[in-house]
Coordinates of C-alpha atoms in Angstrom, one line a residue:
X1 CA -33.6 7.5 5.9
X2 CA -30.0 6.7 5.2
X3 CA -28.8 5.8 1.8
X4 CA -27.7 2.1 1.5
X5 CA -25.4 0.7 -1.1
X6 CA -23.7 -2.5 -1.8
X7 CA -19.9 -1.8 -1.8
X8 CA -17.1 -4.0 -2.9
X9 CA -14.0 -1.8 -3.0
X10 CA -10.2 -2.2 -3.2
X11 CA -8.3 1.0 -2.1
X12 CA -4.6 2.0 -1.9
X13 CA -3.1 5.0 -0.2
X14 CA 0.6 4.2 -0.4
X15 CA 0.9 3.2 3.2
X16 CA 2.8 0.0 2.6
X17 CA 0.3 -2.5 3.9
X18 CA -1.6 -5.3 2.1
X19 CA -4.5 -4.4 -0.1
X20 CA -7.8 -5.8 1.2
X21 CA -11.1 -5.8 -0.5
X22 CA -14.1 -4.5 1.5
X23 CA -17.5 -5.7 0.6
X24 CA -20.4 -4.4 2.7
X25 CA -24.0 -3.5 2.6
X26 CA -23.2 -0.3 4.4
X27 CA -25.1 2.8 5.4
X28 CA -23.4 5.8 3.7
X29 CA -24.9 8.9 5.3
X30 CA -22.0 9.3 7.8
X31 CA -19.3 12.0 7.4
X32 CA -15.8 12.7 8.4
X33 CA -15.1 16.3 9.1
X34 CA -12.7 18.6 11.0
X35 CA -10.0 21.3 10.6
X36 CA -6.4 21.2 9.5
X37 CA -4.2 23.4 11.7
X38 CA -0.5 24.4 11.9
X39 CA 1.0 22.0 14.4
X40 CA 2.9 24.7 16.3
X41 CA 0.7 27.8 15.9
X42 CA -2.8 26.3 15.7
X43 CA -3.5 28.6 12.7
X44 CA -5.8 27.0 10.1
X45 CA -4.1 25.6 7.1
X46 CA -6.0 26.4 3.8
X47 CA -5.9 24.4 0.6
X48 CA -4.5 21.3 2.2
X49 CA -5.2 18.1 0.2
X50 CA -7.2 15.8 2.5
X51 CA -7.7 12.2 1.5
X52 CA -9.5 9.2 3.1
X53 CA -9.1 5.6 2.1
X54 CA -9.7 2.3 3.8
X55 CA -7.4 1.6 6.7
X56 CA -4.0 0.4 5.6
X57 CA -4.5 0.4 1.8
X58 CA -3.5 2.8 -1.0
X59 CA -6.1 4.4 -3.2
X60 CA -8.2 7.4 -2.1
X61 CA -11.9 7.0 -1.7
X62 CA -12.5 10.7 -1.6
X63 CA -10.2 13.8 -1.8
X64 CA -11.1 17.4 -0.8
X65 CA -9.3 20.6 -0.2
X66 CA -9.5 22.4 3.2
X67 CA -11.1 25.8 3.1
X68 CA -9.7 29.2 4.1
X69 CA -10.6 28.3 7.6
X70 CA -8.8 25.0 7.4
X71 CA -12.1 23.0 7.5
X72 CA -12.8 19.9 5.5
X73 CA -15.8 17.5 5.2
X74 CA -16.4 14.1 3.6
X75 CA -20.0 13.3 2.9
X76 CA -21.7 9.9 2.4
X77 CA -19.0 7.9 4.1
X78 CA -19.9 4.2 4.6
X79 CA -19.4 2.3 7.9
X80 CA -15.8 1.2 8.3
X81 CA -12.3 2.3 9.3
X82 CA -10.6 4.9 7.2
X83 CA -7.1 6.3 7.0
X84 CA -7.0 10.1 7.0
X85 CA -4.0 11.6 5.1
X86 CA -3.2 15.3 4.6
X87 CA -0.7 16.8 2.1
X88 CA 0.3 20.5 1.7
X89 CA 3.2 22.2 0.1
X90 CA 5.6 23.3 2.8
X91 CA 4.4 20.6 5.3
X92 CA 5.2 17.0 6.0
X93 CA 2.7 14.6 4.5
X94 CA 1.1 12.9 7.4
X95 CA -1.6 10.5 8.5
X96 CA -3.8 11.3 11.5
X97 CA -1.8 11.1 14.8
X98 CA 1.0 9.5 12.9
X99 CA 4.0 8.0 14.8
X100 CA 6.5 6.5 12.5
X101 CA 4.7 3.7 10.7
X102 CA 1.7 3.8 13.0
X103 CA -1.4 6.0 12.8
X104 CA -5.0 6.3 14.2
X105 CA -7.7 5.2 11.8
X106 CA -11.0 7.0 11.8
X107 CA -13.8 4.6 12.8
X108 CA -17.2 5.5 11.2
X109 CA -20.5 4.0 12.4
X110 CA -23.3 4.3 14.8
X111 CA -22.3 6.2 18.0
X112 CA -19.0 7.4 16.6
X113 CA -18.1 11.1 16.6
X114 CA -16.2 11.7 13.4
X115 CA -17.0 15.4 12.6
X116 CA -14.7 17.1 15.2
X117 CA -11.3 16.1 14.1
X118 CA -8.4 18.4 14.6
X119 CA -5.5 17.5 12.3
X120 CA -2.3 19.1 13.4
X121 CA 0.0 19.3 10.3
X122 CA 3.7 19.6 10.9
X123 CA 5.5 22.3 8.8
X124 CA 8.4 21.1 6.8
X125 CA 11.8 22.7 6.2
X126 CA 14.5 22.2 3.6
X127 CA 18.3 21.8 3.5
X128 CA 20.2 22.8 0.5
X129 CA 23.8 23.5 -0.4
X130 CA 26.8 23.0 -2.7
X131 CA 29.5 20.5 -2.4
X132 CA 32.8 21.9 -3.9
X133 CA 36.4 21.1 -4.1
X134 CA 39.4 23.2 -2.8
X135 CA 39.2 25.3 -5.9
X136 CA 35.5 26.2 -5.4
X137 CA 34.4 24.1 -8.2
X138 CA 31.2 22.1 -7.7
X139 CA 31.5 18.3 -7.4
X140 CA 28.9 16.4 -9.3
X141 CA 27.7 12.9 -8.4
X142 CA 28.7 13.2 -4.7
X143 CA 26.4 11.4 -2.3
X144 CA 25.0 13.7 0.4
X145 CA 23.5 12.0 3.5
X146 CA 21.3 13.5 6.2
X147 CA 21.7 12.0 9.7
X148 CA 19.5 12.5 12.7
X149 CA 18.6 11.0 16.0
X150 CA 15.8 8.4 15.9
X151 CA 14.7 5.1 17.4
X152 CA 15.2 1.9 15.4
X153 CA 14.7 -1.5 16.8
X154 CA 14.1 0.0 20.2
X155 CA 17.5 1.9 20.2
X156 CA 18.0 5.6 19.9
X157 CA 21.0 6.6 17.8
X158 CA 22.0 9.0 15.1
X159 CA 21.0 7.2 11.9
X160 CA 21.3 8.0 8.2
X161 CA 17.8 9.2 7.1
X162 CA 17.9 10.1 3.5
X163 CA 20.4 10.5 0.5
X164 CA 20.7 12.9 -2.5
X165 CA 23.2 13.2 -5.3
X166 CA 24.7 16.5 -6.3
X167 CA 24.0 17.8 -9.8
X168 CA 26.4 18.9 -12.4
X169 CA 27.2 22.1 -10.4
X170 CA 27.5 20.3 -7.1
X171 CA 24.2 21.4 -5.7
X172 CA 21.9 19.2 -3.6
X173 CA 18.5 19.8 -2.1
X174 CA 16.4 18.0 0.5
X175 CA 12.7 19.1 0.6
X176 CA 9.9 18.3 3.1
X177 CA 12.4 17.9 6.0
X178 CA 10.7 17.3 9.3
X179 CA 11.7 19.6 12.2
X180 CA 14.8 18.1 13.8
X181 CA 18.5 18.5 14.2
X182 CA 20.5 17.0 11.2
X183 CA 24.1 16.3 10.4
X184 CA 25.1 16.5 6.7
X185 CA 27.8 14.1 5.4
X186 CA 29.3 13.9 1.9
X187 CA 31.0 11.0 0.3
X188 CA 32.7 11.6 -3.1
X189 CA 35.3 10.3 -5.4
X190 CA 38.0 12.5 -7.1
X191 CA 36.6 12.6 -10.6
X192 CA 39.9 11.6 -12.3
X193 CA 40.3 8.7 -10.0
X194 CA 37.1 7.1 -11.1
X195 CA 38.3 6.2 -14.5
X196 CA 39.3 2.5 -14.7
X197 CA 42.1 3.0 -17.1
X198 CA 43.8 5.5 -14.7
X199 CA 43.6 3.0 -11.9
X200 CA 44.9 0.2 -14.1
X201 CA 47.8 2.4 -15.3
X202 CA 48.7 3.2 -11.7
X203 CA 48.8 -0.5 -10.9
X204 CA 51.2 -1.1 -13.8
X205 CA 53.3 1.7 -12.6
X206 CA 53.5 -0.1 -9.2
X207 CA 54.2 -3.5 -10.8
X208 CA 57.0 -1.9 -12.9
X209 CA 55.5 -3.3 -16.1
X210 CA 55.5 0.2 -17.7
X211 CA 57.8 3.1 -16.8
X212 CA 56.6 5.8 -14.5
X213 CA 56.6 9.2 -16.3
X214 CA 57.9 12.4 -14.9
X215 CA 56.2 13.6 -11.7
X216 CA 54.3 16.4 -13.5
X217 CA 52.6 13.8 -15.7
X218 CA 51.4 11.4 -13.0
X219 CA 47.8 11.5 -12.0
X220 CA 47.7 12.5 -8.3
X221 CA 46.9 9.5 -6.1
X222 CA 44.3 11.3 -3.8
X223 CA 40.9 10.6 -2.2
X224 CA 38.2 12.6 -0.5
X225 CA 37.6 11.6 3.1
X226 CA 34.1 11.3 4.2
X227 CA 33.3 14.9 5.3
X228 CA 30.7 16.4 7.6
X229 CA 29.3 19.9 7.7
X230 CA 30.8 22.4 8.1
X231 CA 34.2 20.8 7.3
X232 CA 35.3 18.0 9.4
X233 CA 36.2 14.3 8.9
X234 CA 35.3 13.5 12.5
X235 CA 31.6 12.8 12.9
X236 CA 31.9 13.7 16.6
X237 CA 32.8 17.2 15.5
X238 CA 30.0 17.6 13.0
X239 CA 27.8 20.7 13.5
X240 CA 24.1 20.1 13.6
X241 CA 21.8 21.9 11.1
X242 CA 18.7 22.7 13.1
X243 CA 15.5 22.7 11.1
X244 CA 12.4 24.3 12.5
X245 CA 9.1 24.2 10.7
X246 CA 9.4 26.4 7.5
X247 CA 13.1 26.8 7.7
X248 CA 15.2 26.8 4.6
X249 CA 18.7 25.9 5.8
X250 CA 21.9 26.1 3.8
X251 CA 24.9 23.8 4.4
X252 CA 27.7 24.2 1.9
X253 CA 30.6 21.8 2.3
X254 CA 34.1 22.0 0.8
X255 CA 36.0 18.7 0.4
X256 CA 39.8 18.6 0.6
X257 CA 41.6 15.8 -1.3
X258 CA 44.3 14.0 0.7
X259 CA 46.9 11.6 -0.4
X260 CA 45.5 8.1 -0.7
X261 CA 46.9 5.7 1.9
X262 CA 47.6 2.1 0.7
X263 CA 47.6 -0.7 3.2
X264 CA 48.9 -4.1 2.2
X265 CA 47.9 -7.6 3.4
X266 CA 48.7 -11.1 2.4
X267 CA 46.4 -13.6 0.8
X268 CA 44.5 -15.8 3.1
X269 CA 44.0 -18.8 0.8
X270 CA 46.2 -21.3 -0.9
X271 CA 45.6 -19.7 -4.3
X272 CA 47.7 -16.5 -4.3
X273 CA 45.6 -15.1 -7.2
X274 CA 42.3 -15.5 -5.4
X275 CA 40.8 -12.1 -4.8
X276 CA 39.4 -11.7 -1.3
X277 CA 36.3 -10.0 -0.1
X278 CA 37.2 -7.0 2.0
X279 CA 35.0 -4.9 4.2
X280 CA 36.3 -1.6 5.6
X281 CA 34.4 0.0 8.4
X282 CA 34.7 3.0 10.7
X283 CA 32.6 4.1 13.7
X284 CA 30.5 7.2 13.1
X285 CA 28.7 9.2 15.8
X286 CA 30.0 7.0 18.5
X287 CA 28.1 3.8 17.7
X288 CA 27.1 3.4 14.0
X289 CA 29.3 1.6 11.6
X290 CA 29.9 3.3 8.4
X291 CA 31.3 1.4 5.5
X292 CA 33.9 2.5 2.9
X293 CA 33.7 1.0 -0.6
X294 CA 37.2 -0.6 -0.6
X295 CA 39.4 -0.3 -3.7
X296 CA 41.2 -3.7 -3.5
X297 CA 44.1 -4.4 -5.9
X298 CA 46.6 -7.2 -6.3
X299 CA 50.1 -5.7 -6.4
X300 CA 52.0 -9.0 -6.4
X301 CA 50.9 -12.7 -6.4
X302 CA 49.5 -13.3 -3.0
X303 CA 49.8 -9.6 -1.9
X304 CA 46.9 -7.2 -2.0
X305 CA 46.2 -3.7 -0.9
X306 CA 43.3 -1.4 -0.1
X307 CA 44.3 1.7 -2.1
X308 CA 41.7 4.3 -1.2
X309 CA 42.2 5.0 2.5
X310 CA 42.5 8.3 4.3
X311 CA 43.6 9.0 7.9
X312 CA 41.4 7.5 10.6
X313 CA 40.7 4.4 12.6
X314 CA 39.3 1.5 10.5
X315 CA 38.3 -2.1 11.0
X316 CA 39.1 -4.6 8.2
X317 CA 37.4 -7.9 7.6
X318 CA 38.8 -10.1 4.9
X319 CA 37.2 -13.3 3.6
X320 CA 38.2 -16.0 1.1
X321 CA 36.6 -19.3 0.2
X322 CA 39.0 -22.1 1.3
X323 CA 38.8 -25.8 0.7
X324 CA 35.3 -26.6 2.0
X325 CA 35.4 -23.6 4.5
X326 CA 35.2 -19.9 4.6
X327 CA 38.4 -18.3 6.0
X328 CA 38.0 -15.0 7.7
X329 CA 40.5 -12.7 9.3
X330 CA 40.1 -9.2 10.7
X331 CA 42.2 -6.4 12.1
X332 CA 42.0 -2.8 13.2
X333 CA 44.4 0.0 12.8
X334 CA 44.9 3.8 13.0
X335 CA 45.6 4.6 9.3
X336 CA 48.1 7.4 9.1
X337 CA 50.5 6.3 6.3
X338 CA 51.2 3.5 3.9
X339 CA 51.7 0.2 5.8
X340 CA 51.0 -3.4 6.4
X341 CA 47.6 -4.6 7.8
X342 CA 48.1 -7.3 10.4
X343 CA 45.2 -9.7 10.3
X344 CA 44.2 -12.3 12.9
X345 CA 42.0 -15.4 12.3
X346 CA 38.6 -14.8 13.7
X347 CA 38.3 -18.4 14.7
X348 CA 37.0 -21.0 12.4
X349 CA 33.3 -20.5 11.6
X350 CA 30.8 -22.9 13.0
X351 CA 28.4 -25.2 11.2
X352 CA 24.7 -25.0 12.3
X353 CA 21.9 -27.2 11.2
X354 CA 18.9 -29.0 12.7
X355 CA 15.4 -30.4 12.5
X356 CA 12.2 -28.5 13.2
X357 CA 8.7 -29.8 14.0
X358 CA 5.5 -27.7 14.3
X359 CA 2.5 -29.2 16.0
X360 CA -0.2 -30.1 13.7
X361 CA 2.0 -30.0 10.6
X362 CA 3.3 -33.1 9.0
X363 CA 5.0 -31.1 6.3
X364 CA 6.2 -27.5 6.9
X365 CA 4.9 -24.7 4.8
X366 CA 7.1 -22.7 2.5
X367 CA 8.9 -19.8 4.1
X368 CA 9.1 -21.4 7.5
X369 CA 12.2 -19.8 8.8
X370 CA 14.6 -20.5 11.7
X371 CA 15.9 -17.2 12.9
X372 CA 18.9 -16.7 15.1
X373 CA 19.9 -13.4 16.8
X374 CA 23.4 -12.9 18.2
X375 CA 23.0 -11.6 21.7
X376 CA 26.1 -9.5 21.6
X377 CA 26.0 -7.9 18.1
X378 CA 22.2 -8.1 17.5
X379 CA 22.9 -9.5 14.1
X380 CA 20.2 -11.8 12.6
X381 CA 20.6 -14.8 10.3
X382 CA 17.8 -17.0 8.9
X383 CA 17.6 -20.4 7.3
X384 CA 14.5 -21.8 5.6
X385 CA 13.3 -25.2 6.9
X386 CA 12.6 -27.7 4.3
X387 CA 9.1 -29.5 4.2
X388 CA 10.7 -32.4 6.2
X389 CA 11.9 -29.9 8.8
X390 CA 15.6 -29.9 8.1
X391 CA 17.4 -26.6 8.0
X392 CA 21.0 -25.6 7.5
X393 CA 22.8 -22.2 7.9
X394 CA 25.5 -21.2 5.5
X395 CA 28.9 -21.8 7.1
X396 CA 30.1 -18.3 6.3
X397 CA 27.3 -16.8 8.5
X398 CA 27.9 -18.5 11.9
X399 CA 30.6 -17.2 14.2
X400 CA 31.1 -18.2 17.8
X401 CA 28.7 -16.7 20.2
X402 CA 25.4 -17.0 22.0
X403 CA 22.3 -16.9 19.8
X404 CA 18.5 -16.6 20.5
X405 CA 16.5 -19.0 18.4
X406 CA 13.1 -18.2 17.1
X407 CA 10.7 -19.7 14.6
X408 CA 9.0 -17.4 12.0
X409 CA 6.4 -18.6 9.5
X410 CA 3.8 -16.8 7.5
X411 CA 1.5 -16.5 10.4
X412 CA 3.6 -15.8 13.5
X413 CA 6.9 -15.8 15.4
X414 CA 7.2 -18.4 18.2
X415 CA 9.7 -19.6 20.8
X416 CA 10.8 -23.2 20.3
X417 CA 11.6 -25.9 22.8
X418 CA 15.0 -27.1 21.8
X419 CA 18.0 -29.4 22.5
X420 CA 21.4 -29.4 20.8
X421 CA 24.3 -31.6 20.0
X422 CA 27.6 -29.8 20.0
X423 CA 26.3 -26.6 21.7
X424 CA 25.0 -25.5 25.1
X425 CA 21.3 -24.7 25.4
X426 CA 19.9 -22.2 27.9
X427 CA 16.1 -21.8 27.3
X428 CA 15.8 -20.7 23.7
X429 CA 19.5 -19.6 23.5
X430 CA 22.3 -21.8 22.2
X431 CA 26.0 -21.2 22.9
X432 CA 28.2 -22.0 19.9
X433 CA 32.0 -22.2 19.9
X434 CA 34.5 -21.6 17.2
X435 CA 34.7 -24.5 14.7
X436 CA 31.9 -26.4 16.4
X437 CA 29.4 -28.5 14.5
X438 CA 26.0 -27.8 16.2
X439 CA 22.8 -29.7 15.5
X440 CA 19.5 -28.4 16.9
X441 CA 16.3 -30.2 17.5
X442 CA 13.4 -27.7 17.7
X443 CA 9.7 -28.0 18.3
X444 CA 7.1 -25.3 18.5
X445 CA 3.3 -24.8 18.7
X446 CA 2.9 -23.2 15.2
X447 CA -0.1 -21.2 14.2
X448 CA -1.1 -17.7 15.1
X449 CA -3.8 -15.7 16.9
X450 CA -5.4 -12.3 16.5
X451 CA -6.0 -10.2 19.6
X452 CA -8.5 -7.3 19.8
X453 CA -9.4 -4.8 22.5
X454 CA -9.8 -1.3 23.6
X455 CA -7.6 1.2 25.5
X456 CA -9.5 3.0 28.3
X457 CA -8.5 6.2 30.0
X458 CA -10.7 7.2 32.9
X459 CA -13.1 4.5 31.7
X460 CA -13.4 6.0 28.2
X461 CA -11.9 4.9 24.9
X462 CA -8.6 6.6 24.1
X463 CA -7.3 7.2 20.6
X464 CA -3.7 7.5 19.6
X465 CA -2.4 5.3 22.4
X466 CA 0.7 3.1 21.9
X467 CA -0.2 -0.6 22.4
X468 CA 2.6 -3.0 23.3
X469 CA 2.3 -6.7 23.7
X470 CA 5.2 -7.8 25.9
X471 CA 6.1 -11.5 26.1
X472 CA 7.4 -13.1 29.2
X473 CA 11.2 -12.5 29.4
X474 CA 11.1 -9.8 26.7
X475 CA 14.8 -9.4 26.7
X476 CA 15.3 -13.0 25.6
X477 CA 12.5 -12.9 23.1
X478 CA 12.4 -9.4 21.4
X479 CA 11.0 -10.9 18.2
X480 CA 7.8 -11.6 20.1
X481 CA 7.0 -8.0 20.9
X482 CA 4.0 -6.6 19.1
X483 CA 3.1 -2.9 18.7
X484 CA 0.0 -1.0 17.5
X485 CA -1.8 2.3 17.8
X486 CA -5.4 2.7 18.9
X487 CA -8.0 4.0 16.4
X488 CA -10.4 6.9 17.0
X489 CA -12.7 4.6 19.0
X490 CA -9.9 3.4 21.2
X491 CA -9.8 0.0 19.6
X492 CA -6.8 -2.0 18.4
X493 CA -6.0 -5.2 16.7
X494 CA -2.8 -7.3 16.9
X495 CA -2.3 -10.0 14.4
X496 CA 0.3 -12.9 13.9
X497 CA 0.7 -13.4 17.7
X498 CA 2.2 -16.7 18.7
X499 CA 0.9 -18.8 21.6
X500 CA 2.3 -17.9 25.1
X501 CA 2.0 -15.6 28.1
X502 CA 2.1 -11.9 27.6
X503 CA 1.4 -8.5 29.3
X504 CA -0.6 -6.1 27.3
X505 CA 0.2 -2.3 27.8
X506 CA -1.6 0.8 26.7
X507 CA 0.9 3.7 26.9
X508 CA 0.5 7.5 26.4
X509 CA 3.5 9.5 25.3
X510 CA 5.8 6.4 25.0
X511 CA 6.8 6.7 21.4
X512 CA 10.4 7.5 22.3
X513 CA 10.8 4.6 24.6
X514 CA 14.0 2.7 24.0
X515 CA 12.3 -0.7 24.4
X516 CA 15.3 -2.8 23.6
X517 CA 17.1 -1.7 26.8
X518 CA 17.0 -4.0 29.8
X519 CA 14.1 -3.1 32.1
X520 CA 12.5 -0.8 29.6
X521 CA 9.0 -2.0 30.5
X522 CA 9.5 -2.6 34.1
X523 CA 7.6 0.4 35.4
X524 CA 4.6 -0.4 33.1
X525 CA 4.3 -4.1 33.6
X526 CA 2.5 -4.0 37.0
X527 CA -0.2 -1.8 35.4
X528 CA -0.7 -4.0 32.4
X529 CA -3.1 -6.8 31.6
X530 CA -1.8 -10.3 31.8
X531 CA -3.1 -12.6 29.1
X532 CA -2.5 -16.2 27.8
X533 CA -2.6 -16.4 24.1
X534 CA -3.7 -19.7 22.6
X535 CA -6.9 -21.7 22.4
X536 CA -9.5 -19.9 24.4
X537 CA -7.7 -16.5 24.2
X538 CA -10.0 -13.6 25.3
X539 CA -11.9 -12.1 22.3
X540 CA -11.7 -8.5 23.6
X541 CA -9.2 -7.1 26.0
X542 CA -9.5 -4.0 28.0
X543 CA -6.2 -2.2 28.7
X544 CA -5.9 0.7 31.1
X545 CA -3.9 3.7 29.7
X546 CA -0.7 4.4 31.6

């Protein structure tokens, strides 16, 4: 006879999802059991901390340690879905079959086999080192960044992954580093250049308001370029630090100060004393923009300079608020010596506003957003629609280009039907020219739906599969894509799905798919399940694993 208990629990396991109470009259004589093994050698991992909690929340229901043979067991587990988390010194903390933010929940209940789990725990490594100057002295307060290749928003690039600060002796340490290839970059300021009074004094020297002392008394005007291991300022020449499970890698980096390069530019506004906003960017690893914190100074009325540059190719964007408009100019140059920055007007920024109606809503709910995505840059802007449906984007945010328009509320993202005054409409895209005033009229179905189903491989439920809900014309509607991972019983649930036509895919070994690329799903779509989401949507969908 099973033990029965009335449960009303709120759990949290630090997994970044909403906390949900569970109340159930649930049988509690089930168990979750298995073995923790080294992901590469299959050797048992002893004394690993194993935790279970309700799926997607953050406080452990039970915690046990694996035995010398790596085995663990949880007794008296109630019916439900549970997140299984394992921690161990020297290993990466993981959820069961974790892929990024997705994992497979353990489904407990009649007919479910939950006592034969093999949890493959990935060993972690570390990267440590010292950042020093030309004299070998450690540099404190330097920012050290680890870069590695990963997929974000469906694009594989080398992205920054984590940061650390050097201590008083210039040392840094990254622990629990997952196996991969990493690039180590260091950004630091020359310590005596960080004092405001030194900078102010140098400015007065330049203005001639105080006499410049003898050369031996002048604080050197130098900067540290962004430097990558082992010792290069060119990211394309950076040497990878390869971390295998259990490796303790060392990457010492020496920074060499170079003479600071000063680039002048003229004021954009009518007021010569108005300080501009300046963005300085360079391309790193071929396609990622890295930003330099610009040290902008006024050297004469109406004349400014960026004073902390070093050799390299930079793009500059300068903005000032004009009379009722934002003025923006930009320019690129190979910085090799002091000089003048030639800026060109980016074109007057456009004005974008409109009206939105959602079916069944006389007044829109708070946080109903109109989202636009630039089809060339991928940049996203949002404006909140007022209860009466009116929305307006800040003038400073809209440049000429073609934008995909979506509606996002608390429930779902949907594609609107739209028309425009002042712009050209193509489906749910609007083409906006420089200095145009564009007014959109949008309407959408509103509301959201939840889809559930099971992934089948050879007719049997398959755990750990990647679920993708692909909208019609996914390239024009990337915000409608939905992703999930199947649980131990092969089931999945997709929430906040907008009405429309989709193809449901269940994919094996597709976690590295660059889904934002044109045609990324083409080879899978013929084997998917076509569904129409809306009133009368299927309650449970079967998806064949590909």
